[in-house]
Amino acid sequence: MEERQEAANFIEAEINKDIANNVYENGRVLTRFPPEPNGYLHIGHVKSICLNFGLGEKYHGETNVRFDDTNPAKEEVEYVNSILEDIKWLGFKWKEPVHYASDYFPQLYEFACKLIRMGLAYVDDQTSEEIHDTRGDFLHPGKESPWRNRSVEENLQLFQEMKNGKYKDGEKVLRAKIDMSAPNVVMRDPVIYRILHSTHHRTGNTWCIYPLYDFAHPLSDAIEGITQSICTLEFEERRPLYNWCLQAFDGKEKPRQIEFARLNVTTMITSKRKLRKMVESGVVSGWDDPRMPTISGIRRRGYTPESLRRFCELIGVAKADNVVDISFLEYCIREDLKTKAPRIMTVIDPVKVVLTNYPEDKMEYVTIENNPEQETMGTRQVPFGRIIYIEREDFMETPVKKFFRMTPGKEVRLKGAYIVHCDELIKDEKGKLKEIHCTVDFDTRSGTPGADRKVKGTLHWVYADTAVDVAVRLYDYLISPDDVDDGRDFMEKVNTDSLVVMNGKAEPVIKEYDVGSRFQFLRKGYFIIDKDSTKKQIVCNRIVGLRDTWAKLQKIMGKGNG
Ligand code: ATP
Ligand code: MG
């Protein structure tokens, strides 16, 4: 390929070098995304997916999906399906077919035999404790196994017997014969095959020996013809083992491993194991609870694939561990929806307002723009009449300084309609505010010359007669943005008060939208219609509020956005 690509990060710089050095034929690029199907994917995987598939696209190459299903006990089909759905939703296409490490069990077995024949692997009879205890540590070399110098013939026979089911779980393992005093502990004769009499979700009972990840991974990459095998930083010390295992592979073009830093985001837990614990303990409603940092949770919360891809693009690829502030992700979805999402009025904590001088039998329509930042989205007709709802927090009986919303004796504008004067409060026996009585200044209708009269506050409102009931879900973070590691278990830190449901009132246009539609509720944030909606009631999730804490943060730190 002649076309030169400018490197946006160090991984691209490495790929450019491979192309320049003709490491792979015609500068081909084939990356892979290799999830273990033991849970739902999370925001960290979004990063890995965007990186791997992004490189495939940028270099006119392709990307494989390979399920790392080398552990028969843990994997489930439910997870396989959810993972594929997530990748598709993010907008990426893998190279068909979908791969499974288990597809290669026969070849991996042959590779292991080959290592034995090369004198590079042996069957060890030691127990896992003995193997563990003789590994040594950073300061002390390991101790060689008494079985380390078995003949090739004996090793081949024993390994075959392991495969044929002659031995019980843990009775024997196959180990790489490398160096028990290697400074890198990973290289001290790692186990590469173990016996597990357990049923695999794809291969059934065909196998009772299973390869370990460290062995299966590089060789699966090699079999598929992967070029750059991109993984997270914790695998850096295992790279020598990755390359060592490739000795069993005869092909001309061998994959190479490149590491990058994991993505961490404040408030978000990025471990499938911990997320599973949250699901199983019931602190959330499931893997797709809109508070969850899983892709399915984030999707249901209302994030767009575009916003997630943009997020990954903007945070870039680093070689040092870091934590991204959640407000940056929120900034990305706001930016995406700003011009895409129509705006409608919904009062999420309603208080009734009676416009006492407005005729009881009259109703009119006022014209309101659908998105002031996107003129092409046009306008709509919104019903208006004598009884309306406003937001409880938009009223204050004794206003604090600089409160320009509704307050007794003062005027405010009702968005798109009239200026009204607040005359009187009606309270119940307990003194709780029941309704507010106002009078309309009919000369101030929006769109007429009288509308020029200025008042400080403009409120959103919903006309009572045509209002639509909406259950409005407001979310807090599951983990505090200020969380620090104080030794407590994460389950103790999960915010169980992170969901509040309000009975809101929306303008009738909301009925024209389907599940999955997103809008801005004027002054209240971005929302999506949730799948829990029924014919009787619409349910909306707040995706994000309107206040841009990221921009604020940037101002404080004296930086621009992005
Ligand atoms: P978990 O601990 O959540 O199970 P994992 O790394 O074990 O994560 P895998 O299914 O093995 O999950 O991961 C698939 C790919 O996603 C791997 O290449 C892994 O490096 C990458 N990945 C996982 N977590 C992150 C993260 N936080 N940031 C970036 N990449 C990640
Ligand atoms: Mg894993």
Coordinates of C-alpha atoms and ligand atoms in Angstrom, one line a residue:
M1 CA 0.0 0.0 0.0
E2 CA 1.5 3.3 -1.1
E3 CA -0.7 5.6 0.8
R4 CA 1.0 7.0 3.9
Q5 CA -0.9 7.6 7.0
E6 CA 0.0 10.2 9.5
A7 CA 0.4 8.6 13.0
A8 CA -2.1 10.0 15.5
N9 CA -0.5 8.0 18.3
F10 CA 2.3 5.7 19.2
I11 CA 0.5 2.6 18.0
E12 CA 0.0 4.1 14.6
A13 CA 3.6 5.0 14.6
E14 CA 4.5 1.4 15.2
I15 CA 2.2 0.3 12.4
N16 CA 3.7 2.8 10.1
K17 CA 7.1 1.4 10.9
D18 CA 5.9 -2.2 10.1
I19 CA 4.6 -0.9 6.8
A20 CA 7.8 0.9 6.0
N21 CA 9.8 -2.2 6.9
N22 CA 7.6 -4.4 4.9
V23 CA 7.0 -6.7 7.9
Y24 CA 3.6 -7.8 6.6
E25 CA 2.8 -8.4 3.0
N26 CA 1.6 -5.3 1.1
G27 CA 1.5 -3.4 4.4
R28 CA -1.6 -5.4 5.4
V29 CA -3.2 -4.7 8.8
L30 CA -5.4 -7.2 10.6
T31 CA -6.2 -6.4 14.2
R32 CA -8.5 -8.3 16.5
F33 CA -10.8 -7.8 19.5
P34 CA -10.5 -10.8 21.8
P35 CA -13.1 -10.6 24.6
E36 CA -13.6 -13.4 27.1
P37 CA -17.4 -14.2 27.1
N38 CA -17.7 -14.0 30.9
G39 CA -19.8 -10.9 31.2
Y40 CA -21.1 -7.8 29.4
L41 CA -18.7 -5.3 27.9
H42 CA -18.0 -2.0 29.6
I43 CA -16.6 1.4 28.8
G44 CA -13.1 0.1 28.9
H45 CA -13.9 -2.3 26.1
V46 CA -15.3 0.6 24.0
K47 CA -11.8 2.0 24.0
S48 CA -10.3 -1.3 22.9
I49 CA -13.0 -1.8 20.2
C50 CA -12.6 1.8 18.9
L51 CA -8.9 1.3 18.8
N52 CA -8.7 -2.1 17.1
F53 CA -11.5 -1.4 14.6
G54 CA -10.4 2.1 14.2
L55 CA -6.9 0.9 13.1
G56 CA -8.5 -1.6 10.8
E57 CA -10.5 1.1 9.1
K58 CA -7.7 3.7 9.0
Y59 CA -5.2 1.3 7.3
H60 CA -7.8 -0.2 5.0
G61 CA -7.4 -3.5 6.8
E62 CA -9.8 -5.5 8.8
T63 CA -10.6 -6.6 12.4
N64 CA -11.4 -10.0 13.7
V65 CA -13.6 -10.8 16.7
R66 CA -12.3 -13.7 18.6
F67 CA -13.9 -15.0 21.8
D68 CA -11.3 -16.2 24.2
D69 CA -13.2 -19.2 25.4
T70 CA -10.3 -21.2 26.8
N71 CA -12.0 -21.5 30.2
P72 CA -14.8 -24.0 29.8
A73 CA -16.4 -23.4 33.2
K74 CA -17.2 -19.7 32.9
E75 CA -18.5 -18.8 29.5
E76 CA -22.1 -18.3 28.4
V77 CA -23.9 -17.8 25.2
E78 CA -25.8 -14.9 26.6
Y79 CA -22.5 -13.0 26.8
V80 CA -21.4 -13.9 23.3
N81 CA -24.6 -12.5 21.9
S82 CA -24.5 -9.3 23.9
I83 CA -20.8 -8.7 23.0
L84 CA -21.6 -9.0 19.2
E85 CA -24.6 -6.7 19.6
D86 CA -22.5 -4.1 21.4
I87 CA -19.8 -4.1 18.6
K88 CA -22.5 -3.7 15.9
W89 CA -24.2 -0.9 17.9
L90 CA -20.9 1.0 18.1
G91 CA -21.0 0.9 14.3
F92 CA -18.1 -1.5 13.6
K93 CA -18.0 -4.5 11.2
W94 CA -15.8 -7.5 12.0
K95 CA -14.3 -9.7 9.4
E96 CA -16.5 -12.7 9.0
P97 CA -16.7 -15.2 10.5
V98 CA -16.7 -14.7 14.2
H99 CA -13.8 -16.6 15.7
Y100 CA -13.5 -18.6 18.9
A101 CA -10.2 -19.7 20.5
S102 CA -11.9 -23.1 20.9
D103 CA -12.0 -23.4 17.1
Y104 CA -8.2 -23.9 17.3
F105 CA -8.1 -26.5 20.0
P106 CA -6.9 -29.2 17.6
Q107 CA -4.2 -26.9 16.1
L108 CA -3.2 -25.7 19.6
Y109 CA -2.8 -29.3 20.7
E110 CA -0.5 -29.9 17.7
F111 CA 1.5 -26.8 18.5
A112 CA 2.0 -28.1 22.0
C113 CA 3.2 -31.4 20.7
K114 CA 5.6 -29.6 18.5
L115 CA 7.1 -27.7 21.4
I116 CA 7.5 -31.1 23.2
R117 CA 9.3 -32.4 20.1
M118 CA 11.5 -29.3 20.1
G119 CA 12.4 -30.1 23.7
L120 CA 10.6 -26.9 24.8
A121 CA 7.7 -28.4 26.8
Y122 CA 7.3 -31.1 29.5
V123 CA 4.6 -32.8 31.5
D124 CA 4.9 -32.0 35.2
D125 CA 3.4 -34.2 37.9
Q126 CA 3.7 -31.5 40.6
T127 CA 0.6 -30.2 42.2
S128 CA -0.4 -26.6 41.5
E129 CA 0.7 -25.6 45.0
E130 CA 4.1 -27.2 44.4
I131 CA 4.5 -25.4 41.1
H132 CA 3.5 -22.1 42.7
D133 CA 5.8 -22.6 45.7
T134 CA 8.8 -23.4 43.5
R135 CA 8.5 -20.4 41.2
G136 CA 10.6 -18.1 43.4
D137 CA 10.0 -14.4 43.3
F138 CA 11.6 -11.2 42.2
L139 CA 14.6 -11.8 44.5
H140 CA 14.9 -15.6 44.3
P141 CA 15.2 -17.9 41.3
G142 CA 12.7 -20.7 41.0
K143 CA 13.4 -24.4 41.5
E144 CA 13.4 -26.9 38.6
S145 CA 10.7 -29.6 38.7
P146 CA 12.0 -33.2 39.2
W147 CA 10.0 -34.0 36.0
R148 CA 11.6 -31.3 33.9
N149 CA 14.0 -33.5 32.1
R150 CA 11.7 -36.2 30.9
S151 CA 12.4 -37.5 27.4
V152 CA 10.5 -36.2 24.4
E153 CA 8.9 -39.6 23.9
E154 CA 7.7 -39.9 27.5
N155 CA 6.4 -36.3 27.3
L156 CA 4.5 -37.0 24.1
Q157 CA 3.0 -40.1 25.5
L158 CA 2.0 -38.5 28.8
F159 CA 0.5 -35.5 27.0
Q160 CA -1.5 -37.7 24.8
E161 CA -2.7 -39.6 27.8
M162 CA -3.7 -36.3 29.4
K163 CA -5.8 -35.6 26.3
N164 CA -7.3 -39.0 26.3
G165 CA -8.7 -38.6 29.8
K166 CA -6.3 -40.9 31.7
Y167 CA -5.7 -38.4 34.5
K168 CA -7.8 -36.5 36.9
D169 CA -8.0 -32.6 37.1
G170 CA -4.7 -31.2 38.4
E171 CA -2.9 -34.5 38.3
K172 CA -0.5 -33.3 35.5
V173 CA 0.1 -30.1 33.5
L174 CA 2.1 -29.3 30.4
R175 CA 4.7 -26.6 31.1
A176 CA 6.9 -24.5 28.8
K177 CA 10.5 -25.4 29.3
I178 CA 12.1 -22.0 29.5
D179 CA 14.2 -20.9 32.4
M180 CA 13.5 -21.3 36.1
S181 CA 15.8 -18.5 37.0
A182 CA 14.7 -16.0 34.4
P183 CA 14.5 -12.5 35.9
N184 CA 11.0 -12.2 34.5
V185 CA 8.9 -14.6 36.7
V186 CA 6.4 -15.1 33.8
M187 CA 9.2 -17.0 31.9
R188 CA 9.8 -19.6 34.7
D189 CA 8.3 -22.6 33.0
P190 CA 4.7 -21.3 32.8
V191 CA 1.9 -23.9 32.6
I192 CA 0.5 -24.0 29.1
Y193 CA -2.1 -26.8 29.4
R194 CA -4.2 -28.1 32.2
I195 CA -6.6 -30.9 32.8
L196 CA -10.3 -29.9 33.3
H197 CA -13.0 -32.5 33.0
S198 CA -15.7 -30.1 32.3
T199 CA -18.1 -29.4 29.4
H200 CA -17.3 -26.6 27.1
H201 CA -20.1 -24.5 25.7
R202 CA -18.9 -25.1 22.1
T203 CA -16.7 -28.2 22.1
G204 CA -18.8 -30.2 24.6
N205 CA -16.9 -33.1 26.1
T206 CA -14.4 -33.4 23.2
W207 CA -11.6 -32.0 25.3
C208 CA -10.5 -32.6 28.9
I209 CA -7.3 -30.6 28.5
Y210 CA -7.5 -26.8 27.9
P211 CA -4.7 -24.4 26.9
L212 CA -4.0 -21.4 29.0
Y213 CA -4.5 -17.9 27.7
D214 CA -0.8 -17.1 27.5
F215 CA -0.3 -20.0 25.1
A216 CA -3.6 -19.9 23.2
H217 CA -3.6 -16.2 22.6
P218 CA -0.4 -15.7 20.6
L219 CA -1.0 -18.8 18.6
S220 CA -4.6 -17.9 17.8
D221 CA -3.4 -14.6 16.6
A222 CA -0.8 -16.4 14.5
I223 CA -3.4 -18.8 13.0
E224 CA -5.6 -15.9 12.0
G225 CA -2.8 -13.9 10.5
I226 CA -3.2 -11.0 12.9
T227 CA -0.5 -8.4 12.4
Q228 CA -0.6 -6.1 15.4
S229 CA -2.0 -7.7 18.5
I230 CA -3.0 -4.7 20.7
C231 CA -3.6 -5.3 24.4
T232 CA -3.6 -3.5 27.7
L233 CA -0.5 -2.6 29.7
E234 CA -0.7 -5.4 32.2
F235 CA 0.4 -7.8 29.4
E236 CA 3.6 -6.0 28.8
E237 CA 5.7 -8.3 31.0
R238 CA 4.1 -11.2 29.2
R239 CA 5.2 -10.1 25.8
P240 CA 8.4 -12.3 26.0
L241 CA 6.2 -15.3 26.6
Y242 CA 3.9 -14.2 23.7
N243 CA 6.9 -14.2 21.4
W244 CA 8.3 -17.4 22.9
C245 CA 5.1 -19.3 22.2
L246 CA 5.3 -18.2 18.5
Q247 CA 8.2 -20.6 18.1
A248 CA 5.6 -23.3 17.5
F249 CA 4.3 -21.4 14.5
D250 CA 5.9 -22.0 11.1
G251 CA 4.2 -19.2 9.2
K252 CA 6.3 -16.4 7.7
E253 CA 4.4 -13.5 9.2
K254 CA 4.1 -13.5 13.0
P255 CA 1.9 -11.2 15.0
R256 CA 3.4 -8.7 17.3
Q257 CA 2.0 -7.5 20.6
I258 CA 1.7 -3.8 21.3
E259 CA 0.4 -2.5 24.7
F260 CA -1.6 0.6 25.6
A261 CA -3.0 2.0 28.9
R262 CA -6.4 0.8 30.0
L263 CA -9.2 3.3 30.1
N264 CA -10.5 4.3 33.5
V265 CA -13.3 6.7 34.0
T266 CA -14.3 8.3 37.3
T267 CA -17.6 6.9 38.7
M268 CA -17.3 3.8 36.4
I269 CA -16.3 0.3 37.5
T270 CA -14.4 -1.4 34.7
S271 CA -14.2 -5.0 35.7
K272 CA -16.7 -7.6 34.4
R273 CA -16.3 -9.5 37.6
K274 CA -17.3 -6.6 39.8
L275 CA -20.1 -5.7 37.5
R276 CA -21.4 -9.2 37.6
K277 CA -21.4 -9.0 41.4
M278 CA -23.5 -5.8 41.2
V279 CA -26.0 -7.5 38.9
E280 CA -26.2 -10.6 41.0
S281 CA -26.5 -8.8 44.3
G282 CA -29.4 -6.7 42.9
V283 CA -28.1 -3.2 43.6
V284 CA -28.9 -2.5 39.9
S285 CA -31.7 -3.9 37.8
G286 CA -29.5 -5.8 35.4
W287 CA -26.5 -5.6 33.1
D288 CA -28.4 -2.9 31.2
D289 CA -29.4 -0.8 34.1
P290 CA -29.0 2.8 32.8
R291 CA -26.5 3.5 35.6
M292 CA -24.2 0.7 34.6
P293 CA -20.9 1.4 32.8
T294 CA -21.7 -1.5 30.5
I295 CA -22.2 -0.8 26.9
S296 CA -25.7 -2.0 27.2
G297 CA -26.3 0.2 30.2
I298 CA -24.8 3.2 28.5
R299 CA -26.9 2.6 25.4
R300 CA -30.1 2.3 27.4
R301 CA -29.1 5.4 29.3
G302 CA -29.3 7.2 26.0
Y303 CA -25.7 7.7 24.9
T304 CA -25.2 7.6 21.1
P305 CA -22.5 5.4 19.4
E306 CA -21.2 8.6 17.8
S307 CA -20.6 10.2 21.2
L308 CA -18.7 7.2 22.5
R309 CA -16.5 7.0 19.4
R310 CA -15.8 10.7 19.6
F311 CA -14.9 10.3 23.3
C312 CA -12.4 7.6 22.5
E313 CA -10.9 9.7 19.7
L314 CA -10.5 12.7 21.9
I315 CA -8.9 10.9 24.9
G316 CA -6.4 9.3 22.5
V317 CA -4.2 6.4 23.2
A318 CA -1.7 6.6 26.1
K319 CA 1.1 4.4 27.3
A320 CA 0.7 5.4 30.9
D321 CA -2.3 4.6 33.1
N322 CA -4.7 7.5 33.6
V323 CA -8.2 8.3 34.7
V324 CA -10.6 10.3 32.6
D325 CA -13.2 12.5 34.3
I326 CA -16.8 11.4 33.8
S327 CA -17.7 15.0 32.9
F328 CA -15.7 14.6 29.7
L329 CA -17.9 11.7 28.6
E330 CA -20.9 13.8 29.5
Y331 CA -19.5 16.7 27.5
C332 CA -19.3 14.4 24.4
I333 CA -22.9 13.3 24.5
R334 CA -24.1 16.9 25.0
E335 CA -22.0 18.0 22.1
D336 CA -23.6 15.2 20.0
L337 CA -27.2 15.9 21.0
K338 CA -27.0 19.6 21.0
T339 CA -27.9 19.9 17.3
K340 CA -29.5 16.5 16.8
A341 CA -32.1 16.3 19.6
P342 CA -35.4 18.2 19.4
R343 CA -36.3 20.2 22.5
I344 CA -39.6 19.9 24.2
M345 CA -41.1 21.1 27.4
T346 CA -41.5 18.7 30.3
V347 CA -42.1 19.7 33.9
I348 CA -40.6 17.1 36.1
D349 CA -41.7 18.3 39.4
P350 CA -45.0 20.0 38.6
V351 CA -46.9 22.7 40.5
K352 CA -50.2 24.0 39.2
V353 CA -50.6 27.5 38.0
V354 CA -54.0 29.0 37.3
L355 CA -54.1 32.0 34.9
T356 CA -57.1 33.7 36.4
N357 CA -57.8 36.2 33.6
Y358 CA -57.5 33.5 30.9
P359 CA -61.0 32.4 29.6
E360 CA -62.0 29.0 30.9
D361 CA -63.2 27.7 27.6
K362 CA -60.3 28.9 25.5
M363 CA -57.2 27.1 24.3
E364 CA -54.7 28.4 21.8
Y365 CA -51.5 27.2 20.1
V366 CA -48.2 29.0 20.4
T367 CA -45.3 28.4 18.1
I368 CA -42.0 27.2 19.5
E369 CA -38.8 26.3 17.7
N370 CA -37.7 22.7 17.9
N371 CA -34.1 23.5 18.3
P372 CA -32.8 27.0 18.3
E373 CA -29.3 25.7 17.4
Q374 CA -30.7 24.0 14.3
E375 CA -33.1 26.1 12.4
T376 CA -33.9 23.3 9.9
M377 CA -35.6 21.4 12.6
G378 CA -38.5 23.8 12.3
T379 CA -41.2 24.8 14.8
R380 CA -44.2 23.1 16.5
Q381 CA -47.5 24.2 17.8
V382 CA -47.8 23.9 21.6
P383 CA -51.2 24.1 23.3
F384 CA -51.7 26.8 25.9
G385 CA -54.6 27.6 28.2
R386 CA -55.8 28.6 31.6
I387 CA -54.2 25.9 33.8
I388 CA -50.6 25.0 33.3
Y389 CA -47.8 23.3 35.2
I390 CA -44.4 24.9 36.0
E391 CA -41.4 23.4 37.8
R392 CA -41.7 23.5 41.6
E393 CA -38.1 24.8 41.8
D394 CA -39.0 27.7 39.5
F395 CA -41.0 29.3 42.2
M396 CA -39.9 30.8 45.5
E397 CA -42.2 32.5 47.9
T398 CA -39.4 34.4 49.5
P399 CA -36.8 34.7 46.8
V400 CA -33.1 34.6 47.4
K401 CA -30.9 37.2 45.8
K402 CA -30.7 36.9 42.0
F403 CA -33.7 34.6 41.8
F404 CA -35.4 35.7 38.6
R405 CA -38.0 33.0 38.3
M406 CA -41.5 33.1 39.6
T407 CA -42.1 34.9 42.9
P408 CA -45.1 36.7 44.4
G409 CA -45.7 40.2 43.0
K410 CA -43.2 39.8 40.1
E411 CA -43.4 38.9 36.4
V412 CA -41.9 36.1 34.3
R413 CA -42.2 35.0 30.7
L414 CA -43.7 31.6 29.9
K415 CA -41.6 30.3 27.1
G416 CA -43.2 31.0 23.7
A417 CA -46.3 32.5 25.2
Y418 CA -47.0 35.5 27.5
I419 CA -45.6 37.4 30.4
V420 CA -47.5 36.6 33.6
H421 CA -47.7 38.3 37.0
C422 CA -47.7 36.2 40.1
D423 CA -50.6 37.3 42.3
E424 CA -51.5 34.8 44.9
L425 CA -50.6 31.4 46.5
I426 CA -53.1 28.8 47.5
K427 CA -51.9 26.4 50.2
D428 CA -53.4 23.3 51.8
E429 CA -54.2 23.0 55.5
K430 CA -50.6 21.9 56.2
G431 CA -49.3 25.0 54.4
K432 CA -48.0 23.2 51.4
L433 CA -48.2 25.0 48.1
K434 CA -51.2 23.7 46.1
E435 CA -51.4 26.2 43.3
I436 CA -50.3 29.6 42.1
H437 CA -52.6 32.2 40.7
C438 CA -51.3 34.5 38.0
T439 CA -52.6 37.0 35.5
V440 CA -51.6 37.1 31.9
D441 CA -50.5 40.3 30.1
F442 CA -52.2 39.6 26.8
D443 CA -50.1 42.3 25.0
T444 CA -46.9 40.3 25.4
R445 CA -47.6 37.2 23.3
S446 CA -44.5 35.9 21.6
G447 CA -44.2 36.8 18.0
T448 CA -46.1 40.1 18.4
P449 CA -44.6 43.6 18.9
G450 CA -45.6 43.5 22.6
A451 CA -43.3 40.6 23.1
D452 CA -40.4 43.0 23.1
R453 CA -41.1 43.9 26.7
K454 CA -38.2 42.4 28.7
V455 CA -38.5 40.4 32.0
K456 CA -35.6 38.6 33.5
G457 CA -36.9 35.0 33.7
T458 CA -38.3 32.6 31.1
L459 CA -39.9 29.4 32.4
H460 CA -40.9 26.2 30.6
W461 CA -44.5 25.1 31.2
V462 CA -47.0 22.4 30.2
Y463 CA -50.7 23.0 29.5
A464 CA -52.6 20.8 31.9
D465 CA -55.5 19.7 29.7
T466 CA -53.3 18.1 27.1
A467 CA -50.3 17.2 29.4
V468 CA -48.9 13.6 29.1
D469 CA -47.8 11.8 32.3
V470 CA -44.2 10.8 32.1
A471 CA -42.2 8.8 34.7
V472 CA -38.9 10.7 34.7
R473 CA -35.8 8.8 36.0
L474 CA -33.0 10.9 37.3
Y475 CA -29.7 9.2 38.1
D476 CA -26.8 9.8 40.3
Y477 CA -23.4 8.1 39.9
L478 CA -23.0 4.6 41.3
I479 CA -19.6 5.5 42.6
S480 CA -18.8 9.0 43.7
P481 CA -16.6 11.1 41.3
D482 CA -14.4 11.9 44.3
D483 CA -13.9 8.2 45.2
V484 CA -10.5 7.3 46.5
D485 CA -9.2 3.9 47.3
D486 CA -9.7 3.7 51.1
G487 CA -9.4 -0.1 51.3
R488 CA -13.2 -0.6 51.4
D489 CA -14.8 -3.1 49.1
F490 CA -16.4 -1.5 46.1
M491 CA -19.8 -3.0 47.1
E492 CA -19.8 -0.9 50.2
K493 CA -19.3 2.3 48.1
V494 CA -22.1 1.7 45.6
N495 CA -24.6 4.5 45.9
T496 CA -27.9 2.7 46.4
D497 CA -29.8 6.0 46.3
S498 CA -28.8 6.7 42.7
L499 CA -32.2 6.5 41.1
V500 CA -35.1 8.9 41.7
V501 CA -38.3 8.6 39.7
M502 CA -40.5 11.8 39.2
N503 CA -44.0 12.0 37.9
G504 CA -43.6 14.6 35.2
K505 CA -45.9 16.3 32.8
A506 CA -44.9 16.6 29.1
E507 CA -46.3 18.5 26.2
P508 CA -48.4 16.2 24.0
V509 CA -45.9 16.0 21.1
I510 CA -44.0 13.4 23.2
K511 CA -46.6 10.8 22.2
E512 CA -45.4 11.0 18.6
Y513 CA -42.0 9.6 19.6
D514 CA -40.9 6.0 20.0
V515 CA -38.8 4.1 22.5
G516 CA -35.2 5.2 21.9
S517 CA -36.0 8.7 20.9
R518 CA -33.9 11.4 22.5
F519 CA -34.7 15.0 23.2
Q520 CA -33.7 17.8 25.4
F521 CA -36.3 18.6 28.0
L522 CA -35.9 22.3 28.0
R523 CA -33.7 23.5 30.9
K524 CA -33.7 20.0 32.4
G525 CA -31.2 17.9 30.4
Y526 CA -31.2 15.3 27.7
F527 CA -33.6 12.4 27.9
I528 CA -34.4 9.2 26.1
I529 CA -37.7 7.2 26.1
D530 CA -36.9 3.9 27.8
K531 CA -38.1 0.4 26.8
D532 CA -40.1 0.2 30.1
S533 CA -42.6 2.6 28.5
T534 CA -46.1 1.1 28.1
K535 CA -49.3 2.3 26.3
K536 CA -50.3 3.9 29.6
Q537 CA -47.1 5.5 30.6
I538 CA -44.0 6.9 29.0
V539 CA -40.8 6.4 30.9
C540 CA -37.8 8.6 30.3
N541 CA -34.2 8.3 31.4
R542 CA -32.1 11.4 32.0
I543 CA -29.0 10.9 29.9
V544 CA -27.2 13.9 31.2
G545 CA -28.0 17.3 32.7
L546 CA -27.3 20.5 30.9
R547 CA -24.7 22.0 33.1
D548 CA -21.3 21.5 31.4
T549 CA -19.1 20.7 34.4
W550 CA -16.3 19.7 31.9
A551 CA -16.2 23.2 30.3
K552 CA -16.1 24.6 33.8
L553 CA -13.3 22.3 34.8
Q554 CA -11.4 23.4 31.8
K555 CA -11.9 27.0 32.6
I556 CA -10.5 26.5 36.1
M557 CA -7.5 24.7 34.7
G558 CA -7.1 27.3 32.0
K559 CA -7.5 25.0 29.0
G560 CA -9.8 24.9 26.0
N561 CA -12.4 22.1 25.4
G562 CA -11.2 18.9 23.9
Ligands
ATP1 P1 -12.4 -7.5 32.7 O1 -11.5 -7.4 33.8 O2 -13.5 -6.4 32.7 O3 -13.0 -8.8 32.5 P2 -10.7 -8.1 30.6 O4 -9.5 -7.4 30.2 O5 -10.5 -9.4 31.4 O6 -11.6 -7.1 31.4 P3 -11.5 -9.2 28.1 O7 -12.8 -9.7 27.7 O8 -10.4 -10.2 28.2 O9 -11.7 -8.4 29.5 O10 -11.0 -7.9 27.2 C1 -11.1 -7.9 25.8 C2 -10.2 -6.8 25.4 O11 -10.6 -5.5 26.0 C3 -8.8 -7.0 25.8 O12 -7.9 -6.7 24.7 C4 -8.5 -6.1 26.9 O13 -7.2 -5.7 27.0 C5 -9.5 -4.9 26.6 N1 -9.9 -4.1 27.7 C6 -10.5 -4.6 28.8 N2 -10.6 -3.6 29.7 C7 -10.1 -2.5 29.2 C8 -10.0 -1.1 29.6 N3 -10.4 -0.8 30.8 N4 -9.4 -0.3 28.8 C9 -9.0 -0.6 27.6 N5 -9.1 -1.9 27.1 C10 -9.7 -2.8 27.9
MG2 MG -10.1 -11.3 31.1

